[in-house]
Coordinates of C-alpha atoms in Angstrom, one line a residue:
M1 CA 11.2 13.2 2.1
R2 CA 12.9 10.3 4.4
H3 CA 16.7 11.3 3.5
S4 CA 19.5 12.0 6.1
R5 CA 21.9 15.2 7.3
S6 CA 24.6 13.0 6.8
L7 CA 27.9 13.8 4.4
R8 CA 28.6 10.0 4.0
P9 CA 30.1 8.3 0.4
G10 CA 28.7 5.5 -0.9
A11 CA 31.6 3.5 -2.6
A12 CA 29.4 2.0 -5.7
L13 CA 29.2 5.8 -6.8
A14 CA 32.7 7.1 -5.4
A15 CA 33.3 9.4 -2.7
A16 CA 31.6 12.3 -4.9
L17 CA 28.2 11.2 -3.2
I18 CA 26.8 13.0 -0.5
V19 CA 24.0 11.4 1.9
A20 CA 22.5 14.3 3.8
A21 CA 18.9 15.8 4.5
A22 CA 17.6 18.0 7.1
V23 CA 14.2 17.6 8.6
T24 CA 14.9 20.5 10.6
S25 CA 16.6 22.7 8.2
G26 CA 14.4 26.3 7.4
C27 CA 15.8 30.0 5.9
G28 CA 16.5 33.2 7.3
S29 CA 16.7 37.2 6.3
G30 CA 18.6 38.3 4.4
G31 CA 19.8 40.0 0.6
P32 CA 17.5 39.6 -2.2
D33 CA 19.2 35.8 -2.2
G34 CA 18.9 35.0 1.0
T35 CA 22.3 35.4 1.7
R36 CA 23.4 38.0 4.6
K37 CA 25.3 41.4 3.4
S38 CA 29.4 40.5 3.5
T39 CA 31.1 43.3 5.3
A40 CA 34.7 41.8 4.5
R41 CA 36.0 41.3 0.8
S42 CA 36.3 38.1 -0.9
G43 CA 38.4 35.8 1.3
E44 CA 39.5 38.4 3.1
T45 CA 40.1 37.2 7.1
S46 CA 41.4 39.1 10.2
S47 CA 43.3 37.7 13.0
S48 CA 42.3 37.5 16.9
P49 CA 43.8 35.8 19.8
S50 CA 43.8 31.9 20.1
R51 CA 41.3 30.8 22.7
S52 CA 42.6 27.4 22.0
A53 CA 42.5 24.9 25.3
S54 CA 45.5 24.6 27.7
R55 CA 47.2 21.1 28.1
S56 CA 45.6 19.6 31.3
P57 CA 41.6 18.5 30.9
S58 CA 38.6 19.1 32.6
P59 CA 35.9 16.6 34.4
P60 CA 32.9 16.9 32.9
A61 CA 30.5 18.8 33.1
T62 CA 27.6 16.9 34.9
G63 CA 26.4 17.9 38.6
S64 CA 26.8 21.5 40.2
A65 CA 29.8 22.2 38.3
G66 CA 28.3 22.5 34.5
R67 CA 24.6 22.3 35.8
T68 CA 22.0 24.4 33.6
A69 CA 18.0 23.7 33.1
E70 CA 18.6 21.2 30.0
N71 CA 22.1 19.3 31.9
D72 CA 20.9 18.8 35.4
T73 CA 22.8 15.7 35.6
P74 CA 24.5 14.0 38.3
P75 CA 28.2 13.5 38.5
L76 CA 29.9 10.6 36.2
P77 CA 31.3 8.2 38.7
E78 CA 35.0 8.0 37.9
S79 CA 34.5 4.4 36.2
L80 CA 33.8 6.8 34.0
T81 CA 35.1 9.2 34.0
G82 CA 38.9 7.7 34.5
Q83 CA 38.4 5.6 31.3
Q84 CA 41.5 5.1 28.9
P85 CA 40.7 4.3 25.7
H86 CA 42.3 0.8 24.2
W87 CA 43.5 2.4 20.6
S88 CA 44.0 -0.5 18.4
P89 CA 43.8 -1.2 13.9
C90 CA 40.8 -0.7 13.0
P91 CA 38.1 -3.7 11.5
P92 CA 36.5 -2.9 8.2
P93 CA 33.6 -0.9 8.5
N94 CA 30.1 -3.7 8.5
A95 CA 27.5 -3.8 7.2
A96 CA 25.1 -1.6 10.1
Q97 CA 28.4 1.1 9.6
G98 CA 28.0 0.9 5.2
S99 CA 30.5 -2.3 4.3
D100 CA 30.8 -0.3 0.8
T101 CA 33.2 2.3 2.1
G102 CA 35.9 -0.9 2.2
S103 CA 38.6 -0.5 4.6
P104 CA 40.4 2.5 5.5
S105 CA 42.7 4.0 3.1
P106 CA 46.5 4.1 4.7
L107 CA 47.3 7.4 6.0
P108 CA 50.5 9.2 5.2
G109 CA 53.6 8.7 7.1
D110 CA 53.1 4.9 7.9
A111 CA 50.8 6.1 10.1
R112 CA 47.5 3.9 10.6
W113 CA 43.4 4.5 11.6
E114 CA 42.9 3.4 15.1
C115 CA 39.6 2.7 17.1
A116 CA 38.8 2.4 20.6
E117 CA 35.5 2.7 22.1
L118 CA 34.2 4.4 24.9
R119 CA 31.7 3.5 27.8
V120 CA 29.0 6.2 28.5
P121 CA 25.7 6.1 30.3
L122 CA 22.7 4.6 28.7
D123 CA 20.8 7.7 31.1
Y124 CA 22.8 10.2 32.4
S125 CA 20.4 10.7 35.1
K126 CA 21.7 6.8 36.1
P127 CA 24.7 7.5 35.5
E128 CA 25.6 4.4 38.0
G129 CA 23.5 1.9 35.8
R130 CA 23.8 0.6 32.6
T131 CA 25.8 1.9 30.1
I132 CA 26.4 1.4 26.0
G133 CA 29.8 1.5 24.3
I134 CA 30.9 4.5 21.7
E135 CA 32.3 3.6 18.9
M136 CA 35.3 6.0 18.0
I137 CA 38.0 6.2 15.2
R138 CA 41.2 8.7 15.6
A139 CA 44.2 9.6 12.5
P140 CA 47.2 10.0 15.0
E141 CA 48.5 14.0 14.8
R142 CA 51.1 13.6 11.6
K143 CA 54.8 14.6 13.5
G144 CA 56.1 18.1 12.1
G145 CA 53.4 19.7 10.9
G146 CA 53.6 22.4 14.4
K147 CA 52.4 22.8 18.1
R148 CA 49.8 19.4 18.9
I149 CA 46.3 21.4 19.8
G150 CA 44.4 18.2 20.8
S151 CA 41.6 16.1 19.2
L152 CA 39.2 17.5 16.5
L153 CA 36.3 15.5 16.5
F154 CA 33.7 15.0 13.4
N155 CA 30.0 14.8 13.1
F156 CA 29.2 14.3 9.7
G157 CA 25.2 14.3 10.2
G158 CA 23.0 12.6 10.0
P159 CA 21.3 11.4 12.4
G160 CA 23.0 8.1 12.0
G161 CA 25.9 8.5 9.8
S162 CA 28.5 6.5 10.6
G163 CA 31.7 8.9 11.9
V164 CA 33.6 5.6 11.7
A165 CA 33.3 5.0 8.5
T166 CA 32.8 8.2 7.0
L167 CA 36.5 10.4 8.5
P168 CA 38.2 7.8 6.6
A169 CA 37.0 8.2 2.9
F170 CA 37.0 12.0 3.2
A171 CA 40.5 11.9 5.2
E172 CA 42.4 13.0 2.2
D173 CA 40.6 16.7 2.9
Y174 CA 40.9 16.8 5.9
E175 CA 45.2 15.8 5.9
K176 CA 46.1 19.4 6.5
L177 CA 44.2 19.8 10.0
R178 CA 46.6 16.4 11.3
G179 CA 49.4 18.6 11.2
R180 CA 48.0 20.0 14.5
Y181 CA 45.3 17.8 15.9
D182 CA 44.5 13.9 16.2
L183 CA 41.5 13.8 13.7
V184 CA 38.8 11.9 15.8
S185 CA 35.5 10.5 15.0
F186 CA 32.1 8.2 16.3
D187 CA 29.6 6.4 15.9
P188 CA 26.9 8.1 17.5
R189 CA 24.5 6.3 20.3
G190 CA 21.9 4.4 18.2
V191 CA 24.4 4.0 14.5
G192 CA 26.9 1.7 13.8
R193 CA 28.9 0.3 16.6
S194 CA 27.2 2.3 18.8
E195 CA 24.1 0.1 19.3
G196 CA 23.1 0.4 16.3
V197 CA 19.3 0.6 15.8
K198 CA 18.0 -1.3 12.4
C199 CA 14.5 -1.7 12.7
L200 CA 13.4 -3.8 10.0
S201 CA 15.3 -7.0 7.7
D202 CA 16.9 -5.9 4.9
G203 CA 13.9 -7.4 2.8
R204 CA 11.4 -5.4 4.7
L205 CA 13.7 -2.5 4.6
D206 CA 13.9 -3.2 0.3
A207 CA 9.9 -2.6 0.2
Y208 CA 9.9 -0.3 2.5
F209 CA 11.4 2.0 0.5
A210 CA 10.0 1.1 -2.6
A211 CA 6.6 1.5 -1.4
D212 CA 4.5 4.3 -2.2
W213 CA 4.7 7.2 -0.2
T214 CA 2.2 9.7 -2.0
P215 CA -0.9 8.5 -1.7
D216 CA -3.6 9.3 -3.6
T217 CA -6.7 7.8 -1.9
D218 CA -8.3 7.2 1.2
A219 CA -6.7 3.2 0.5
E220 CA -3.2 4.2 0.0
E221 CA -3.2 7.0 2.8
R222 CA -4.2 3.5 5.2
R223 CA -1.3 1.2 4.1
L224 CA 1.2 4.2 4.4
F225 CA 0.5 5.0 8.1
A226 CA 0.1 0.8 8.5
R227 CA 3.9 0.8 6.9
Q228 CA 5.4 3.9 9.6
K229 CA 3.1 1.9 12.5
S230 CA 5.2 -1.3 11.4
F231 CA 8.3 0.5 11.3
A232 CA 7.8 2.1 14.5
K233 CA 7.0 -1.4 16.1
G234 CA 9.8 -3.3 14.6
C235 CA 12.0 0.0 16.6
E236 CA 10.6 -0.8 20.0
K237 CA 10.9 -4.7 19.5
R238 CA 14.6 -4.6 18.3
A239 CA 15.9 -1.2 20.3
G240 CA 12.9 -0.2 22.4
A241 CA 14.7 0.0 26.1
L242 CA 17.2 2.5 24.0
L243 CA 15.0 4.8 22.5
P244 CA 14.2 7.5 24.8
H245 CA 18.0 7.8 25.1
L246 CA 18.8 8.6 21.7
T247 CA 18.0 12.2 21.5
T248 CA 20.8 14.6 20.2
R249 CA 21.2 16.4 23.9
N250 CA 22.6 12.9 25.4
T251 CA 24.7 12.6 22.2
A252 CA 26.5 16.3 23.3
R253 CA 26.7 14.7 26.4
D254 CA 28.5 11.8 25.4
M255 CA 31.2 14.0 23.4
D256 CA 31.9 15.8 26.5
L257 CA 32.9 13.2 28.4
M258 CA 34.5 11.6 25.1
R259 CA 36.8 15.1 25.0
H260 CA 37.9 14.5 28.7
V261 CA 38.9 10.8 28.0
L262 CA 40.9 12.5 25.2
G263 CA 42.7 14.6 27.1
D264 CA 41.1 17.7 25.9
R265 CA 40.1 20.4 28.4
K266 CA 38.1 22.3 25.5
L267 CA 36.1 20.3 22.7
H268 CA 37.1 21.4 19.5
Y269 CA 34.8 20.2 17.2
F270 CA 34.3 20.2 13.3
G271 CA 30.3 20.0 12.3
I272 CA 28.4 19.3 9.3
S273 CA 24.8 19.4 8.2
Y274 CA 23.3 17.7 11.6
G275 CA 26.2 17.5 12.9
T276 CA 25.6 21.7 13.5
E277 CA 22.6 21.2 14.8
L278 CA 24.8 19.0 17.5
G279 CA 27.6 21.2 17.9
G280 CA 24.9 23.9 18.6
V281 CA 23.2 21.8 21.1
Y282 CA 27.2 21.1 22.8
A283 CA 27.8 24.5 22.6
H284 CA 24.2 25.5 25.1
L285 CA 25.1 22.9 27.5
Y286 CA 28.8 23.3 27.6
P287 CA 30.1 27.5 26.5
Q288 CA 32.7 27.2 28.9
R289 CA 34.3 23.7 27.2
V290 CA 34.2 25.3 23.2
G291 CA 37.3 25.1 21.9
R292 CA 37.5 25.9 18.3
A293 CA 34.6 24.5 16.1
V294 CA 33.4 25.2 12.4
F295 CA 29.9 24.4 11.4
D296 CA 29.6 23.5 7.9
A297 CA 26.3 23.6 6.2
V298 CA 24.6 25.0 9.2
V299 CA 20.9 23.4 9.9
D300 CA 18.7 26.0 11.0
P301 CA 17.5 25.8 15.0
T302 CA 14.2 27.2 15.2
T303 CA 12.4 25.5 12.4
T304 CA 9.7 22.7 13.6
P305 CA 9.4 19.7 11.5
V306 CA 7.1 21.1 9.7
Q307 CA 8.9 24.4 8.5
G308 CA 12.3 22.8 8.2
S309 CA 10.3 20.2 6.0
L310 CA 9.0 22.9 4.2
S311 CA 12.3 24.7 3.6
Q312 CA 14.2 21.5 2.5
T313 CA 11.7 21.2 0.2
S314 CA 11.9 24.5 -1.2
G315 CA 16.6 24.1 -1.3
F316 CA 15.9 20.7 -3.6
Q317 CA 14.0 22.7 -5.8
L318 CA 16.3 25.4 -6.2
A319 CA 19.1 22.6 -6.6
L320 CA 17.2 20.5 -9.0
D321 CA 15.9 23.9 -11.3
N322 CA 20.4 24.7 -11.3
F323 CA 20.5 21.8 -12.3
L324 CA 19.0 21.9 -15.4
K325 CA 19.9 25.0 -16.2
H326 CA 23.6 23.6 -16.5
C327 CA 21.5 20.4 -18.0
A328 CA 20.2 22.8 -20.4
E329 CA 23.3 24.7 -21.8
T330 CA 24.7 21.1 -22.4
G331 CA 21.9 21.0 -25.3
E332 CA 21.8 18.0 -26.9
E333 CA 23.4 16.0 -25.0
C334 CA 20.4 16.8 -22.4
P335 CA 18.2 14.0 -21.9
V336 CA 15.3 16.3 -20.2
G337 CA 15.7 19.2 -23.0
E338 CA 16.7 22.4 -23.2
D339 CA 13.9 24.1 -21.6
P340 CA 14.0 24.2 -18.1
A341 CA 10.8 24.6 -17.2
K342 CA 9.9 21.6 -19.7
A343 CA 12.5 20.0 -18.3
G344 CA 11.2 19.4 -14.6
Q345 CA 7.4 18.5 -15.8
R346 CA 9.2 16.2 -17.5
I347 CA 10.8 14.8 -14.2
T348 CA 7.3 15.3 -12.9
D349 CA 5.9 12.9 -15.3
L350 CA 8.3 10.5 -14.9
L351 CA 7.4 9.9 -11.3
A352 CA 3.8 9.6 -12.3
D353 CA 4.8 7.1 -14.6
L354 CA 6.6 4.9 -12.2
D355 CA 3.4 5.8 -9.6
A356 CA 2.1 3.4 -12.0
E357 CA 3.8 1.7 -13.4
P358 CA 8.1 0.5 -11.7
M359 CA 10.1 0.5 -14.2
P360 CA 13.1 -2.5 -14.7
T361 CA 16.3 -2.4 -13.9
D362 CA 19.7 -4.6 -14.2
S363 CA 19.1 -5.6 -10.8
G364 CA 16.4 -7.0 -10.9
R365 CA 14.9 -5.1 -8.4
K366 CA 12.7 -2.3 -9.7
L367 CA 12.5 1.9 -10.1
T368 CA 9.4 2.8 -7.9
E369 CA 8.5 6.4 -7.8
S370 CA 9.3 7.0 -4.5
L371 CA 12.8 5.1 -4.6
A372 CA 13.3 7.5 -7.7
E373 CA 12.4 10.7 -6.1
G374 CA 15.4 9.8 -3.4
G375 CA 17.6 9.1 -6.1
I376 CA 17.2 12.3 -7.9
A377 CA 17.5 14.1 -4.5
Q378 CA 21.0 12.2 -4.0
A379 CA 22.3 13.4 -6.6
L380 CA 21.7 17.2 -5.5
Y381 CA 24.2 17.1 -2.9
A382 CA 27.1 17.8 -4.8
K383 CA 27.5 19.8 -8.3
E384 CA 30.0 16.4 -9.1
T385 CA 27.3 13.7 -8.8
W386 CA 25.1 16.4 -11.6
E387 CA 26.6 13.7 -14.3
L388 CA 25.4 11.2 -12.3
L389 CA 21.9 12.7 -12.4
T390 CA 21.9 13.2 -15.9
Q391 CA 23.0 9.6 -17.0
G392 CA 19.9 8.1 -14.6
L393 CA 17.3 10.8 -16.6
E394 CA 19.1 9.3 -19.9
E395 CA 18.4 5.8 -19.1
A396 CA 15.0 6.4 -17.9
L397 CA 13.7 9.1 -20.1
V398 CA 15.5 7.2 -23.4
D399 CA 16.1 3.0 -22.7
S400 CA 13.5 3.2 -19.4
D401 CA 16.6 1.6 -17.4
G402 CA 16.1 3.2 -13.8
S403 CA 19.4 1.1 -13.0
T404 CA 20.9 4.4 -12.0
L405 CA 18.6 6.4 -10.6
L406 CA 18.3 3.0 -8.4
L407 CA 21.9 2.7 -7.7
L408 CA 21.1 6.5 -5.9
A409 CA 18.7 6.3 -4.6
D410 CA 20.2 3.2 -2.6
A411 CA 23.0 5.0 -1.5
L412 CA 20.5 7.2 0.1
N413 CA 19.3 4.4 2.2
G414 CA 22.3 3.3 3.3
R415 CA 21.7 -0.2 0.9
N416 CA 25.3 -1.9 0.5
Q417 CA 26.1 -3.5 -2.7
D418 CA 24.9 -7.6 -0.7
G419 CA 21.6 -5.8 0.5
T420 CA 21.8 -5.3 3.9
Y421 CA 21.5 -2.2 5.3
S422 CA 23.4 0.4 7.7
T423 CA 21.7 1.7 10.5
L424 CA 21.8 5.5 8.7
Q425 CA 18.2 5.5 8.0
S426 CA 16.5 3.8 10.9
A427 CA 18.7 5.8 13.1
L428 CA 17.9 8.9 11.9
T429 CA 14.1 8.2 12.3
A430 CA 14.7 7.3 16.0
I431 CA 16.9 10.5 16.7
N432 CA 14.7 12.8 14.7
C433 CA 11.7 10.8 17.0
A434 CA 13.7 10.9 20.7
D435 CA 14.0 14.9 20.2
N436 CA 11.5 15.7 18.8
K437 CA 8.1 16.5 20.2
Q438 CA 5.7 16.7 17.1
R439 CA 3.8 14.4 15.5
Y440 CA 1.7 14.5 12.8
G441 CA -1.2 12.4 11.7
K442 CA -3.7 12.5 8.4
R443 CA -5.2 15.6 9.0
E444 CA -2.1 18.0 9.7
I445 CA -0.8 16.4 6.7
T446 CA -3.1 16.5 4.1
S447 CA -3.7 20.6 5.2
R448 CA 0.2 21.6 4.4
L449 CA 0.5 19.1 1.4
P450 CA -0.8 22.2 -1.2
A451 CA 2.3 24.1 0.6
F452 CA 4.9 21.5 -0.5
T453 CA 3.3 21.0 -3.8
D454 CA 4.4 24.9 -4.3
Q455 CA 6.9 24.8 -3.0
S456 CA 8.4 21.7 -5.3
P457 CA 5.9 19.5 -7.8
V458 CA 8.7 17.0 -7.5
F459 CA 10.3 16.9 -3.9
G460 CA 6.4 18.3 -2.0
P461 CA 4.4 15.7 -2.1
M462 CA 6.7 12.7 -0.7
S463 CA 8.3 15.4 1.8
A464 CA 4.7 16.3 3.1
W465 CA 3.8 12.9 3.7
G466 CA 7.4 12.2 5.4
L467 CA 5.7 14.1 8.3
A468 CA 4.6 10.6 8.9
S469 CA 7.8 9.2 10.6
C470 CA 6.9 9.9 13.6
H471 CA 3.5 9.0 13.6
D472 CA 2.9 6.0 16.7
W473 CA 6.5 6.6 17.4
P474 CA 6.4 4.8 20.9
V475 CA 8.2 7.2 23.0
R476 CA 7.9 11.0 23.0
G477 CA 10.1 13.7 22.1
D478 CA 12.7 15.5 23.9
W479 CA 11.9 19.6 22.1
A480 CA 9.8 21.0 20.3
T481 CA 12.7 23.1 19.0
P482 CA 16.4 22.7 20.0
K483 CA 18.4 25.2 21.9
V484 CA 21.8 26.5 21.4
R485 CA 22.0 30.0 23.0
A486 CA 25.4 29.6 24.1
P487 CA 26.4 32.9 26.3
G488 CA 30.7 33.0 27.0
S489 CA 31.4 30.6 24.1
A490 CA 34.3 30.8 21.9
P491 CA 33.9 32.1 18.1
I492 CA 32.1 29.5 16.1
L493 CA 32.3 29.6 12.4
L494 CA 29.1 29.2 10.8
V495 CA 29.9 28.3 6.9
G496 CA 26.8 27.9 4.5
T497 CA 26.2 27.4 0.6
T498 CA 24.2 29.6 -1.2
G499 CA 22.8 26.5 -3.4
D500 CA 22.6 23.6 -0.3
P501 CA 19.6 21.1 -0.8
A502 CA 19.4 19.5 2.5
T503 CA 20.2 22.5 4.9
P504 CA 19.4 26.0 2.8
Y505 CA 21.8 29.1 3.2
G506 CA 18.9 30.8 5.5
G507 CA 19.9 28.3 8.0
T508 CA 23.1 30.3 8.5
R509 CA 21.8 33.4 9.4
A510 CA 19.2 31.7 12.1
M511 CA 22.0 30.2 13.8
D512 CA 24.4 33.2 14.1
K513 CA 22.0 34.7 15.9
E514 CA 20.5 32.1 18.1
L515 CA 24.0 31.4 19.6
G516 CA 23.8 34.9 20.9
K517 CA 26.0 37.9 20.0
D518 CA 29.9 37.6 19.4
V519 CA 29.7 34.0 18.7
G520 CA 28.7 33.0 15.8
V521 CA 31.4 34.1 12.6
E522 CA 29.3 33.5 9.3
V523 CA 31.5 32.7 6.4
T524 CA 29.4 32.7 3.1
Y525 CA 30.6 30.2 0.1
R526 CA 28.0 31.3 -3.3
G527 CA 28.3 27.7 -4.6
E528 CA 26.8 24.9 -4.7
G529 CA 26.1 21.4 -2.9
H530 CA 25.5 20.0 0.3
G531 CA 28.6 21.4 2.9
A532 CA 31.5 23.4 1.5
Y533 CA 34.8 22.5 2.7
N534 CA 34.9 19.7 1.2
S535 CA 34.0 21.3 -2.2
G536 CA 37.4 22.0 -2.2
N537 CA 37.2 25.9 -2.5
S538 CA 40.2 27.8 -2.2
C539 CA 38.6 30.7 0.3
V540 CA 36.4 28.3 2.0
R541 CA 39.9 26.5 2.9
K542 CA 42.3 29.2 4.1
V543 CA 39.7 30.1 6.4
V544 CA 38.8 27.5 7.8
D545 CA 42.5 26.5 8.6
G546 CA 43.4 29.6 9.3
Y547 CA 41.0 29.4 12.2
L548 CA 41.7 25.6 13.4
L549 CA 45.1 25.6 12.8
R550 CA 46.4 28.7 13.8
G551 CA 43.1 30.3 16.1
R552 CA 42.3 33.2 13.3
V553 CA 39.2 34.4 13.1
P554 CA 37.8 35.5 9.9
Q555 CA 35.9 38.9 9.7
D556 CA 31.9 38.2 10.0
G557 CA 30.7 38.0 6.6
T558 CA 33.0 36.9 4.8
D559 CA 32.2 36.1 1.6
C560 CA 33.6 33.0 -0.7
R561 CA 33.3 32.4 -4.3

């Protein structure tokens, strides 16, 4: 599946739509349902002293002061470390960021959203050379909430999601945190207004996403690889000089410079989905710089793209099974019937029918098999959007109308209502291919197809063929798997959801193990959807807010229901 690992709203579907996916998520060991046995009562927390930052910012940890095998970079010049952000009112999001989100809503207390640009090296091995701009957004600390801690930096995932467009859309959920922090997010390098990568024209992206990504013949397989090669050439033509530098490691370095320029000695951080992988890489590079950090919807850092994609396929099938059970409980109102087993087959049959003959929609575009699969996956990111999935399946199965499923697919692919595309999916591919060394061709994919199909007849085939996304990519990848070990780091809260389709729960345990002893603190949310904090669960909110606002480290294994 060519999905992103971001948490991003689609305005046409309301803020409940969440766009996310993980190429490198996976499962870990635990109890019978994959969860870790709790050592705490539900919602129980314990207190420990805060490891909050002091007031004087530390210089970015480059050069000898912060040198590790992975961070052996020259010191940054004063022209970069001495930057003073020029905060000004934010313009509305542009097409590259996702224009459907609209202008940021006003903040309580007459506060206003402010934007600024941070200059960072394109190549950290040549810090005196070319620089690029990183777009930032902030909601200033709300007065009267207590002693200011610093800035709280958000990454909502992807890779490829615009933090500048996303933070305002979810600001209400984080308003309590604004009592002691400036809330800050950014468009990572290659995204949105930060040298955003867009590999094809809007018309060609329409055709790309609608194409057949589950080939049944040799000719269809050749066309698939030809499309992928054309996509890669488009990226090289439009952003060739940028592509080698779009690594997660470089984005982590950008965040450390951002921390310094914002005036914080420690990085206080809230990472969601892919943002947890980014946070883990930051903690590995700069363990002594980690302040209060939360990882929500945790990526498994130990998996290869094959392992992660297979695990994600299983996660989406679990979410679909849970949806079908819920739908069956509604009785005659469920468009796929009251038997979940037969309901799954009806969806598989629908996709097969669309492979043979796409379905009309009220937009004049056709719903293809690939778009329908993406639309179904999109609706599984949050339980709040199950109703849209029910509506979309009813329209398709009863009325032969693909309009709602197409709308869901458009949100997943970053298509704006005016037909333009954001950088979401182009940047996702560019960043994943800059990160991952692995390249998969026909032989590697076809040999694994049975395993993917066994995991999910609905999502398996497309997920397996999605491994071709870095085939013929013009630059080499950075790693086999990311390093996240962070000895000496402050505690990092790891919040996993048992029904998460995109970053299956086992990734929480795996991240905990890889961070090292006494770093990760696991919190389990026994619920549905991608991301726990934004689910509104009061236990999760209490635990996370307690750590970020008061430095209270919860008991490892805290269980929220």
